[in-house]
Coordinates of C-alpha atoms and ligand atoms in Angstrom, one line a residue:
M1169 CA 112.8 158.5 49.3
V1170 CA 114.3 160.0 52.5
R1171 CA 111.5 161.0 54.9
K1172 CA 113.2 161.5 58.2
L1173 CA 116.4 163.5 58.8
K1174 CA 118.2 163.4 62.0
G1175 CA 120.3 166.3 63.4
I1176 CA 121.1 168.0 66.5
A1177 CA 118.3 169.2 68.7
A1178 CA 119.2 172.9 69.1
A1179 CA 116.0 174.7 70.2
P1180 CA 112.9 172.8 71.7
G1181 CA 109.4 172.8 70.4
V1182 CA 107.5 171.6 67.3
A1183 CA 107.1 173.6 64.0
I1184 CA 104.9 172.5 61.1
A1185 CA 105.4 174.5 57.9
P1186 CA 106.8 174.5 54.3
I1187 CA 110.6 175.1 53.8
V1188 CA 112.0 178.2 52.4
Q1189 CA 115.6 177.6 51.4
F1190 CA 118.1 180.5 51.8
H1191 CA 121.6 181.0 50.3
G1192 CA 124.2 183.4 51.4
T1193 CA 128.0 182.5 51.0
L1194 CA 131.1 184.6 50.7
D1195 CA 132.0 182.4 47.7
H1196 CA 131.0 184.8 44.7
I1197 CA 132.5 188.1 45.1
P1198 CA 134.6 190.3 42.8
T1199 CA 138.3 189.8 43.0
Y1200 CA 140.7 192.2 41.2
T1201 CA 144.1 193.7 41.7
V1202 CA 144.3 197.1 43.3
R1203 CA 147.1 199.5 42.2
P1204 CA 149.1 201.4 45.0
E1205 CA 147.4 204.7 44.1
R1206 CA 144.1 203.2 44.9
F1207 CA 145.1 201.7 48.4
E1208 CA 143.8 204.8 50.1
H1209 CA 140.5 204.6 48.3
E1210 CA 140.1 200.8 49.4
K1211 CA 140.7 201.9 53.0
Q1212 CA 138.1 204.5 52.9
R1213 CA 135.8 201.8 51.6
L1214 CA 136.9 199.8 54.5
S1215 CA 135.9 202.4 57.0
A1216 CA 132.6 202.9 55.2
A1217 CA 131.8 199.2 55.4
I1218 CA 132.8 199.1 59.1
S1219 CA 130.4 202.0 59.8
A1220 CA 127.6 200.5 57.8
V1221 CA 127.9 197.2 59.6
T1222 CA 128.2 198.8 62.9
E1223 CA 125.1 200.7 62.4
S1224 CA 123.0 197.6 61.2
L1225 CA 124.3 195.4 64.1
L1226 CA 123.2 198.1 66.6
A1227 CA 119.9 198.4 64.9
L1228 CA 119.5 194.7 64.9
Q1229 CA 120.4 194.4 68.5
K1230 CA 117.9 197.0 69.4
E1231 CA 115.2 195.4 67.4
L1232 CA 115.8 192.0 68.9
S1233 CA 116.3 193.1 72.4
A1234 CA 112.6 193.2 73.1
A1235 CA 112.3 189.6 71.8
I1236 CA 115.2 187.9 73.4
E1237 CA 116.9 187.5 76.6
H1238 CA 119.3 190.4 77.5
H1239 CA 122.5 188.1 77.7
D1240 CA 121.7 186.7 74.2
A1241 CA 121.6 190.0 72.7
R1242 CA 125.2 190.2 73.7
I1243 CA 126.0 187.9 70.8
F1244 CA 126.0 191.2 68.6
D1245 CA 128.4 192.8 71.2
A1246 CA 130.8 189.9 70.1
Q1247 CA 130.3 190.7 66.5
L1248 CA 130.8 194.4 67.0
A1249 CA 134.0 193.7 68.9
I1250 CA 135.4 191.6 65.9
V1251 CA 134.4 194.5 63.4
H1252 CA 136.2 197.1 65.7
D1253 CA 139.2 194.8 66.6
P1254 CA 142.2 196.8 65.4
T1255 CA 144.1 193.7 64.5
F1256 CA 141.3 192.7 62.2
R1257 CA 141.4 196.0 60.5
Q1258 CA 145.2 196.0 60.3
D1259 CA 145.0 192.4 58.7
V1260 CA 142.5 193.8 56.1
E1261 CA 144.8 196.6 55.4
I1262 CA 147.7 194.4 55.0
E1263 CA 145.8 192.5 52.3
I1264 CA 144.9 195.8 50.4
Q1265 CA 148.7 196.8 50.5
G1266 CA 149.3 193.5 48.9
G1267 CA 147.0 194.5 46.0
K1268 CA 143.7 193.0 47.0
N1269 CA 140.5 194.7 46.5
L1270 CA 138.5 195.1 49.8
E1271 CA 136.0 192.3 49.2
A1272 CA 138.8 189.9 48.5
A1273 CA 140.8 191.3 51.3
F1274 CA 137.7 190.5 53.7
Q1275 CA 137.3 187.1 52.3
R1276 CA 141.0 186.1 52.8
V1277 CA 141.2 187.5 56.4
I1278 CA 137.9 185.8 57.5
A1279 CA 139.0 182.6 56.0
R1280 CA 142.3 182.8 57.8
Y1281 CA 140.5 183.5 61.1
E1282 CA 138.0 180.9 60.5
E1283 CA 140.6 178.2 60.0
V1284 CA 142.2 179.2 63.4
F1285 CA 138.7 178.8 65.1
N1286 CA 137.9 175.6 63.3
G1287 CA 141.1 174.1 64.5
M1288 CA 140.1 174.6 68.1
E1289 CA 139.3 171.6 70.4
N1290 CA 136.6 173.5 72.2
P1291 CA 133.4 173.0 70.2
A1292 CA 131.9 176.2 71.6
M1293 CA 135.0 178.1 70.3
R1294 CA 134.9 176.2 67.1
E1295 CA 131.4 177.5 66.6
R1296 CA 132.4 181.1 67.0
A1297 CA 133.7 180.7 63.4
A1298 CA 130.2 181.1 62.4
D1299 CA 130.3 184.6 63.7
L1300 CA 133.2 185.3 61.6
R1301 CA 131.4 184.1 58.6
D1302 CA 128.4 186.1 59.5
I1303 CA 130.6 189.3 59.8
G1304 CA 132.3 188.7 56.7
R1305 CA 129.0 188.3 54.9
Q1306 CA 127.9 191.6 56.3
L1307 CA 130.9 193.5 55.5
V1308 CA 131.1 192.2 52.0
A1309 CA 127.6 193.1 51.4
A1310 CA 128.1 196.5 52.9
C1311 CA 131.2 197.2 50.6
M1312 CA 129.3 196.0 47.6
T1313 CA 126.5 198.3 48.5
R1314 CA 124.2 195.4 48.1
E1315 CA 121.6 195.6 50.6
R1316 CA 120.6 192.1 52.0
R1317 CA 117.0 192.5 51.4
K1318 CA 114.5 191.5 54.2
Y1319 CA 112.7 188.4 53.5
T1320 CA 108.8 188.8 53.6
A1321 CA 107.0 185.7 53.9
D1322 CA 103.7 187.2 52.3
G1323 CA 101.9 186.3 55.4
R1324 CA 102.7 182.6 55.2
D1325 CA 104.4 180.5 57.9
Y1326 CA 107.8 179.0 56.9
V1327 CA 110.6 176.9 58.1
F1328 CA 114.1 178.6 57.5
A1329 CA 116.6 176.1 55.8
A1330 CA 120.2 177.0 55.0
D1331 CA 123.7 175.9 55.4
E1332 CA 123.7 177.7 58.8
F1333 CA 121.6 180.1 60.7
L1334 CA 123.7 183.3 61.5
P1335 CA 122.9 185.8 63.9
S1336 CA 122.4 188.6 61.3
D1337 CA 119.7 186.3 59.5
A1338 CA 117.5 187.1 62.5
G1339 CA 117.3 190.6 61.3
M1340 CA 116.6 189.9 57.6
L1341 CA 113.8 187.4 58.2
D1342 CA 110.2 187.9 58.8
R1343 CA 110.1 186.5 62.3
S1344 CA 106.3 186.7 62.7
H1345 CA 105.9 183.8 60.3
L1346 CA 109.3 182.0 61.0
R1347 CA 108.2 178.8 62.5
G1348 CA 111.2 176.7 62.5
I1349 CA 114.9 176.6 61.7
V1350 CA 116.9 173.6 60.1
T1351 CA 120.4 173.9 59.0
A1352 CA 123.2 171.6 57.5
H1353 CA 125.9 173.0 59.9
G1354 CA 126.0 174.5 63.4
G1355 CA 125.8 172.8 66.7
K1356 CA 124.1 173.2 70.2
Y1357 CA 126.6 176.0 71.3
S1358 CA 126.5 178.1 68.1
H1359 CA 125.2 181.6 68.4
G1360 CA 122.5 180.8 66.0
A1361 CA 121.3 177.9 68.2
I1362 CA 121.3 180.3 71.2
L1363 CA 119.4 182.9 69.4
S1364 CA 116.9 180.3 68.2
R1365 CA 116.3 179.1 71.7
S1366 CA 116.0 182.7 72.9
L1367 CA 113.4 183.6 70.3
G1368 CA 111.5 180.3 71.1
I1369 CA 111.9 178.9 67.5
P1370 CA 112.2 175.2 67.3
S1371 CA 115.5 174.3 65.6
V1372 CA 117.5 171.3 64.4
V1373 CA 120.9 171.9 63.1
G1374 CA 123.7 169.7 61.8
I1375 CA 121.6 167.8 59.2
E1376 CA 124.3 167.4 56.4
N1377 CA 122.1 166.9 53.4
V1378 CA 119.1 169.1 54.4
M1379 CA 119.5 171.4 51.4
L1380 CA 119.6 168.4 49.1
H1381 CA 116.5 166.8 50.5
A1382 CA 114.3 169.6 51.7
A1383 CA 113.5 171.9 48.7
T1384 CA 111.6 175.1 49.0
G1385 CA 108.0 174.3 49.5
T1386 CA 108.5 170.9 51.0
E1387 CA 106.0 170.5 54.1
V1388 CA 108.2 169.6 57.1
I1389 CA 107.7 168.9 60.7
V1390 CA 110.6 170.2 62.9
D1391 CA 110.9 168.3 66.1
G1392 CA 113.2 170.4 68.1
D1393 CA 113.3 168.2 71.2
A1394 CA 114.1 165.1 69.4
G1395 CA 116.4 166.7 66.8
V1396 CA 114.4 165.3 63.8
V1397 CA 112.9 166.8 60.6
I1398 CA 110.2 164.9 59.0
L1399 CA 109.6 165.6 55.3
D1400 CA 106.0 165.4 53.7
P1401 CA 104.6 164.0 56.9
G1402 CA 101.7 161.5 56.7
E1403 CA 98.3 162.2 58.2
E1404 CA 99.1 160.3 61.4
E1405 CA 102.4 162.0 62.0
L1406 CA 100.7 165.4 61.5
E1407 CA 98.1 164.5 63.8
H1408 CA 100.5 163.4 66.5
Y1409 CA 102.6 166.5 66.2
V1410 CA 99.7 168.9 65.9
R1411 CA 98.4 167.5 69.2
L1412 CA 102.0 167.8 70.7
Q1413 CA 102.3 171.3 69.5
R1414 CA 99.0 172.3 71.0
E1415 CA 100.0 170.7 74.4
Q1416 CA 103.4 172.5 74.3
R1417 CA 101.7 175.8 73.8
A1418 CA 99.4 175.3 76.6
V1419 CA 102.3 174.3 78.8
E1420 CA 104.4 177.3 77.9
S1421 CA 101.5 179.7 78.6
R1422 CA 101.0 178.1 82.0
L1423 CA 104.6 177.7 83.1
E1424 CA 104.5 181.4 84.1
E1425 CA 102.0 180.6 86.8
I1426 CA 104.2 178.2 88.6
R1427 CA 107.1 180.6 88.7
L1428 CA 107.2 181.4 92.2
Q1429 CA 105.4 178.2 93.5
P1430 CA 107.7 176.1 95.7
S1431 CA 109.6 173.2 94.0
V1432 CA 108.2 170.3 95.9
T1433 CA 106.8 167.0 94.9
L1434 CA 103.0 166.2 95.3
D1435 CA 103.8 164.7 98.6
G1436 CA 105.7 167.6 99.7
T1437 CA 109.4 166.7 99.3
Q1438 CA 111.6 169.8 98.7
V1439 CA 113.9 169.7 95.7
D1440 CA 116.2 172.6 95.4
L1441 CA 116.5 174.0 91.9
L1442 CA 119.7 175.9 91.2
A1443 CA 121.1 177.6 88.2
N1444 CA 124.3 176.9 86.2
A1445 CA 126.3 180.0 85.0
E1446 CA 129.2 180.6 82.8
S1447 CA 129.8 184.2 83.7
V1448 CA 128.7 187.2 85.8
H1449 CA 126.6 188.3 82.9
D1450 CA 124.7 185.2 83.0
L1451 CA 123.6 186.0 86.5
A1452 CA 122.3 189.6 85.5
E1453 CA 119.1 188.3 84.1
L1454 CA 118.6 185.4 86.6
A1455 CA 115.5 185.7 88.7
T1456 CA 117.1 184.8 92.0
D1457 CA 113.7 184.3 93.7
E1458 CA 113.2 181.3 91.4
V1459 CA 116.3 179.5 92.4
A1460 CA 117.9 178.2 95.5
G1461 CA 121.4 179.3 94.5
I1462 CA 124.0 178.7 91.8
G1463 CA 124.9 175.1 91.6
L1464 CA 127.7 175.5 89.1
F1465 CA 129.6 178.5 88.2
R1466 CA 132.0 177.4 85.4
T1467 CA 134.9 179.7 86.1
E1468 CA 137.0 178.7 83.3
F1469 CA 135.0 180.7 80.8
A1470 CA 136.0 184.0 82.4
F1471 CA 139.7 182.7 82.0
M1472 CA 139.0 181.6 78.5
E1473 CA 137.8 185.0 77.3
R1474 CA 141.0 186.8 78.5
R1475 CA 144.3 187.2 76.9
Q1476 CA 146.1 186.3 80.3
F1477 CA 145.4 184.9 83.6
P1478 CA 143.2 187.1 85.8
T1479 CA 145.0 188.4 88.8
E1480 CA 143.9 187.5 92.4
D1481 CA 142.2 190.8 92.7
E1482 CA 140.5 190.6 89.4
Q1483 CA 139.1 187.3 90.4
V1484 CA 138.0 188.6 93.8
A1485 CA 136.0 191.4 92.0
M1486 CA 134.4 188.7 89.7
Y1487 CA 133.4 186.2 92.3
S1488 CA 132.2 189.1 94.6
Q1489 CA 130.0 190.3 91.8
A1490 CA 128.6 187.0 91.1
M1491 CA 127.6 186.6 94.8
E1492 CA 126.0 190.0 94.9
R1493 CA 124.0 189.1 91.8
A1494 CA 123.0 185.8 93.5
G1495 CA 121.4 187.9 96.3
G1496 CA 123.0 186.1 99.2
K1497 CA 122.1 182.7 97.9
P1498 CA 124.9 180.1 97.8
V1499 CA 127.3 180.2 94.8
T1500 CA 129.3 177.1 93.9
F1501 CA 132.4 178.1 92.2
R1502 CA 134.1 175.4 90.3
T1503 CA 137.8 175.7 90.0
L1504 CA 139.5 176.1 86.8
D1505 CA 138.2 173.2 84.5
V1506 CA 140.4 173.8 81.4
G1507 CA 142.1 171.2 79.3
G1508 CA 140.1 168.7 77.3
D1509 CA 137.7 170.6 75.1
K1510 CA 138.4 173.8 76.8
P1511 CA 141.9 175.1 75.9
L1512 CA 143.4 178.3 77.5
G1513 CA 144.9 180.3 74.6
Y1514 CA 147.7 181.9 76.7
F1515 CA 148.5 178.8 78.7
R1516 CA 150.7 176.3 76.8
M1517 CA 149.2 172.9 76.8
P1518 CA 150.9 169.9 75.1
E1519 CA 149.4 168.5 72.0
E1520 CA 147.4 165.6 73.1
R1521 CA 146.1 162.7 71.1
N1522 CA 143.3 162.3 73.4
P1523 CA 142.7 165.6 75.3
V1524 CA 139.5 164.3 77.0
L1525 CA 141.6 161.7 78.6
G1526 CA 144.4 164.1 79.3
W1527 CA 145.7 167.0 81.2
R1528 CA 142.6 168.7 82.4
G1529 CA 140.6 169.9 85.4
I1530 CA 142.1 169.3 88.9
R1531 CA 145.0 167.2 87.4
L1532 CA 146.3 170.5 85.6
C1533 CA 145.6 172.6 88.6
L1534 CA 147.6 170.4 90.9
D1535 CA 150.5 170.3 88.6
W1536 CA 150.5 174.1 88.5
P1537 CA 149.5 174.7 92.0
D1538 CA 149.9 178.7 91.6
I1539 CA 146.8 178.7 89.5
L1540 CA 144.9 176.8 92.2
Y1541 CA 146.2 178.9 95.1
T1542 CA 145.4 182.2 93.4
Q1543 CA 141.8 180.9 92.6
M1544 CA 141.1 179.5 95.9
R1545 CA 142.4 182.5 97.7
A1546 CA 140.2 184.8 95.6
I1547 CA 137.1 182.7 96.3
L1548 CA 137.9 182.7 99.9
R1549 CA 138.4 186.5 100.1
A1550 CA 135.2 186.9 98.1
S1551 CA 133.4 184.4 100.6
A1552 CA 133.5 187.3 103.1
I1553 CA 130.5 188.9 101.4
G1554 CA 128.3 186.0 101.0
H1555 CA 127.8 182.2 100.7
A1556 CA 130.5 180.7 98.5
R1557 CA 131.3 177.1 98.0
I1558 CA 134.2 175.5 96.2
L1559 CA 133.8 172.6 93.6
L1560 CA 136.7 170.5 92.3
P1561 CA 136.4 169.3 88.7
M1562 CA 137.6 165.9 87.3
V1563 CA 138.5 164.4 90.5
T1564 CA 139.8 160.9 90.2
E1565 CA 141.1 159.8 93.4
R1566 CA 141.1 160.6 97.2
A1567 CA 144.7 161.9 97.1
E1568 CA 143.8 164.8 94.9
V1569 CA 141.0 165.9 97.3
V1570 CA 143.5 165.5 100.3
R1571 CA 145.9 167.8 98.6
C1572 CA 143.1 170.4 97.8
R1573 CA 142.0 170.2 101.4
E1574 CA 145.4 170.9 102.5
V1575 CA 145.8 173.9 100.2
L1576 CA 142.5 175.3 101.4
E1577 CA 143.4 174.9 105.0
Q1578 CA 146.9 176.4 104.4
L1579 CA 145.2 179.5 102.6
M1580 CA 142.7 180.0 105.3
A1581 CA 145.3 179.9 108.0
D1582 CA 147.3 182.5 106.0
L1583 CA 144.2 184.7 105.6
R1584 CA 143.4 184.4 109.3
A1585 CA 146.9 185.3 110.3
N1586 CA 146.7 188.5 108.2
G1587 CA 143.2 189.4 109.3
V1588 CA 141.6 189.0 105.8
P1589 CA 138.0 188.4 106.1
H1590 CA 136.7 185.1 104.6
D1591 CA 134.3 182.3 105.4
D1592 CA 136.3 179.9 107.6
E1593 CA 133.9 177.2 107.0
I1594 CA 133.7 177.5 103.3
E1595 CA 132.3 174.1 101.9
L1596 CA 134.4 172.1 99.6
G1597 CA 132.8 169.6 97.1
V1598 CA 133.9 167.4 94.3
M1599 CA 132.4 166.7 90.8
V1600 CA 131.7 163.1 90.2
E1601 CA 132.3 162.8 86.4
V1602 CA 135.0 160.2 86.3
P1603 CA 133.5 156.6 86.5
V1604 CA 136.1 155.4 88.9
T1605 CA 135.3 158.1 91.4
V1606 CA 132.0 156.5 91.9
Q1607 CA 133.9 153.4 93.2
V1608 CA 136.0 155.5 95.6
L1609 CA 133.3 157.7 96.9
P1610 CA 133.2 156.1 100.3
D1611 CA 136.8 157.3 100.6
V1612 CA 136.3 160.6 99.2
L1613 CA 133.1 161.6 101.0
P1614 CA 134.5 162.0 104.6
L1615 CA 136.7 164.8 103.1
V1616 CA 134.1 166.8 101.4
D1617 CA 130.9 168.7 102.3
F1618 CA 128.9 168.0 99.1
V1619 CA 129.3 166.0 95.7
S1620 CA 127.8 167.2 92.3
V1621 CA 127.5 164.9 89.6
G1622 CA 128.8 166.1 86.2
T1623 CA 126.8 163.8 84.1
N1624 CA 127.9 165.4 80.8
D1625 CA 131.4 163.9 81.3
L1626 CA 130.4 160.9 83.4
V1627 CA 128.1 159.7 80.6
Q1628 CA 130.6 160.2 77.9
Y1629 CA 133.4 158.3 79.9
M1630 CA 130.9 155.6 80.9
L1631 CA 129.4 154.9 77.5
A1632 CA 132.8 155.7 75.8
V1633 CA 131.1 158.1 73.4
D1634 CA 132.6 161.5 72.8
R1635 CA 130.0 164.1 73.9
D1636 CA 130.9 166.3 70.9
N1637 CA 131.2 163.8 68.2
Q1638 CA 128.3 164.1 65.7
R1639 CA 128.8 160.7 64.4
V1640 CA 128.3 158.8 67.5
A1641 CA 125.9 161.4 69.1
K1642 CA 123.0 158.8 68.9
M1643 CA 124.7 156.7 71.3
Y1644 CA 125.2 159.4 73.8
D1645 CA 122.1 158.6 75.9
P1646 CA 121.9 159.2 79.6
F1647 CA 118.7 157.1 79.9
H1648 CA 121.0 154.0 79.6
P1649 CA 120.2 151.6 82.6
G1650 CA 123.8 151.4 83.5
I1651 CA 124.0 155.2 84.0
L1652 CA 120.8 155.1 86.1
R1653 CA 122.3 152.4 88.3
T1654 CA 125.6 154.3 88.6
L1655 CA 123.5 157.5 89.8
E1656 CA 121.7 155.4 92.3
Q1657 CA 125.1 154.1 93.7
I1658 CA 126.3 157.7 94.0
S1659 CA 123.3 159.0 95.8
G1660 CA 123.3 155.9 98.1
A1661 CA 127.0 156.6 99.0
A1662 CA 126.3 160.2 99.6
A1663 CA 123.2 159.4 101.7
K1664 CA 125.1 157.0 103.7
A1665 CA 127.8 159.5 104.5
G1666 CA 125.2 162.2 105.2
K1667 CA 126.5 164.5 102.3
P1668 CA 124.2 166.3 100.0
V1669 CA 124.3 165.4 96.2
S1670 CA 123.4 167.4 93.3
V1671 CA 123.5 166.8 89.6
C1672 CA 124.8 169.7 87.5
G1673 CA 125.1 168.1 84.0
E1674 CA 122.6 168.8 81.2
I1675 CA 120.1 166.1 82.5
A1676 CA 119.4 168.1 85.5
G1677 CA 117.6 170.6 83.2
D1678 CA 115.8 167.8 81.2
H1679 CA 112.3 167.6 82.5
W1680 CA 112.1 164.1 81.2
F1681 CA 114.7 163.1 83.6
T1682 CA 113.2 164.9 86.6
P1683 CA 111.1 162.2 88.1
I1684 CA 113.9 159.6 87.6
L1685 CA 116.5 161.9 89.3
V1686 CA 114.3 162.6 92.3
G1687 CA 113.5 158.9 92.4
L1688 CA 117.1 158.1 92.6
G1689 CA 117.4 160.3 95.7
I1690 CA 118.9 163.5 94.0
L1691 CA 117.2 166.3 95.5
E1692 CA 119.3 169.1 94.2
L1693 CA 119.3 170.0 90.5
S1694 CA 121.5 172.7 88.9
M1695 CA 120.6 173.6 85.3
A1696 CA 120.6 176.4 82.7
P1697 CA 118.0 178.9 83.8
V1698 CA 116.0 178.3 80.8
F1699 CA 114.8 175.0 81.8
L1700 CA 113.9 175.8 85.6
R1701 CA 110.2 176.1 85.1
R1702 CA 109.6 172.8 83.1
V1703 CA 111.6 171.0 85.6
K1704 CA 109.6 172.4 88.5
L1705 CA 106.4 171.5 86.6
M1706 CA 107.5 167.8 86.3
L1707 CA 108.6 167.9 90.0
R1708 CA 105.1 169.2 91.0
S1709 CA 103.5 166.5 88.9
F1710 CA 104.8 163.5 90.8
S1711 CA 104.9 162.3 94.3
E1712 CA 108.3 161.2 95.7
V1713 CA 107.0 157.7 96.1
E1714 CA 106.0 157.6 92.5
C1715 CA 109.4 158.8 91.4
R1716 CA 111.1 156.1 93.4
E1717 CA 109.0 153.5 91.8
L1718 CA 109.7 154.9 88.3
A1719 CA 113.4 155.1 89.1
R1720 CA 113.3 151.6 90.3
R1721 CA 111.7 150.2 87.3
A1722 CA 113.7 152.2 84.9
A1723 CA 117.1 151.2 86.4
A1724 CA 116.1 147.5 86.2
M1725 CA 115.3 147.8 82.4
Q1726 CA 117.6 146.0 80.1
S1727 CA 117.8 148.6 77.3
T1728 CA 118.0 152.5 76.9
A1729 CA 115.1 152.1 74.5
A1730 CA 113.0 150.5 77.1
V1731 CA 113.9 153.2 79.8
R1732 CA 113.0 155.9 77.3
Q1733 CA 109.6 154.1 76.5
L1734 CA 108.7 153.9 80.1
V1735 CA 109.6 157.5 80.8
E1736 CA 107.7 158.8 77.8
E1737 CA 104.5 157.0 78.8
E1738 CA 104.7 158.2 82.5
I1739 CA 105.5 161.8 81.4
Q1740 CA 102.7 161.8 78.7
V1741 CA 100.3 160.7 81.3
R1742 CA 101.4 163.6 83.7
W1743 CA 101.5 166.0 81.0
G1744 CA 97.9 165.3 80.0
R1745 CA 96.7 165.6 83.5
F1746 CA 98.4 168.8 83.9
L1747 CA 96.7 170.3 81.0
A1748 CA 93.4 168.7 81.8
S1749 CA 93.6 170.4 85.3
G1750 CA 93.6 173.7 83.5
G1751 CA 97.3 174.4 84.2
G1752 CA 97.1 173.8 88.0
D1753 CA 99.3 171.3 89.6
A1754 CA 98.6 167.7 88.3
E1755 CA 96.9 165.4 90.7
S1756 CA 98.2 161.9 91.2
Ligands
LIG179 C1 129.6 167.8 83.4 O1 130.5 167.2 83.0 O2 128.5 167.3 83.6 C2 129.8 169.2 83.9 C3 128.7 169.8 84.5 O3 130.8 169.8 83.4 P1 131.2 170.4 82.0 O4 130.0 170.3 81.3 O5 131.5 171.8 82.3 O6 132.3 169.5 81.6
LIG180 MG1 132.5 168.0 83.2

């Protein structure tokens, strides 16, 4: 009998409750032929369905805005935009003119759109298909005047199980008793996952057979940190997880207390915690007093959301806005990192058999220097109002940096000559995310002001494991001793050259990694803001000396499992001490 199901950890925390299965698909809807004299009637029904869905989305957005982060509530803006997209309406009307009833027209158009999204390389874009399904489901329900009934849990806790968790589900569930979420589909980037993180509901997604194995009523443990669901847990497992749950709750309630405390180790070493951002909106909710700056601004997302390249002026406005929101703290703008899993709809890229090893990042920008010139000039112009830094993605060799330096110098000379204000000493840095770059760092470092390690890519290239391939996800483990030794090498080379090094990949926000990173000499960590406090807590629970010792032992291990075990033991000890101390800083 299957007892343990492995999926993707989508929202952290532990939930223990029985399963309630939910089914909601677009499969069973009425399909009939509409005669021309009824076309107008179907179009009126279309308007009515759009109004009804708009109303319910706005109501849901309002209802949730008290419970979730402001920028996560924007998920519903994205859905509203689809509902009101004139092309979408037009496509549905074309189906109606072709004799389809409204429900069938919705189904066909949504299926077509979904196919386009599913075919995209970028997993984040692929997961937008779920939004379309969600919209389709709501529109069909609205035009069939069949209210989706709100689920009342009769006062009992439950774990939601379904093929997927869609944003509108949040509105029809009794959230006061919703303890966990498990789904067959979905990924870390899906809107359902973002919502569950924002609502603080432990979630594991991508468990193919979950609906088969976890029938309604099955008692489960959802481990949202490990991405595991345990069915019918035994006494020992329950005891372990109940303890873990208690500890996590205590930690959560106390994280608030360390909000404004300095990010220092027990022996006083300062570690700068910075935020990663993908848009100006991300910065709207950022408590800038909690961070030392923006360590990674992924500019490509603003490019990807558009229908054409933003002009230089548009970029200046965007970067200036980001810097204003950062309140004078440094903002590290990474130049366009498209290609690979991040296509740009309006820029023709060749079909590549292996896009992750293909034309991406700085390679693409150096082949199309106009893109680079415009972007760098815009960052330079924006740098007049604050502290901007430029970061180059996917650098592989010194020559690329030489070329970018030349471009930068040339642009600055031009701006100077024309009296355009800018920061003449703007810092230039490189991402270390291609393994070979580690070997040539001593050649590259003299040309740059800082380096930032992109462990998401570095790990996938070093382990030869696609970071977005569910089948090999288990093998993608940054605790591999070889990765730790590489990080040590990078930080050693940077220290020797007297250049600061940060990590901006996901491990920077993984508090289990914090002591090791500090021990490896990495004293700048840039992460999604949601992880800041946990990381700070870990940081304040170790001395730098202890971190060094831990990192030394971990890097010398001979297996990933051994590293994980070591780290778990150490962190459990600190966690326990932190709790025992009543939430104050742990003592060594
Ligand atoms: C990385 O590769 O670690 C990184 C930060 O870049 P991205 O995740 O945007 O590829
Ligand atoms: Mg990367």
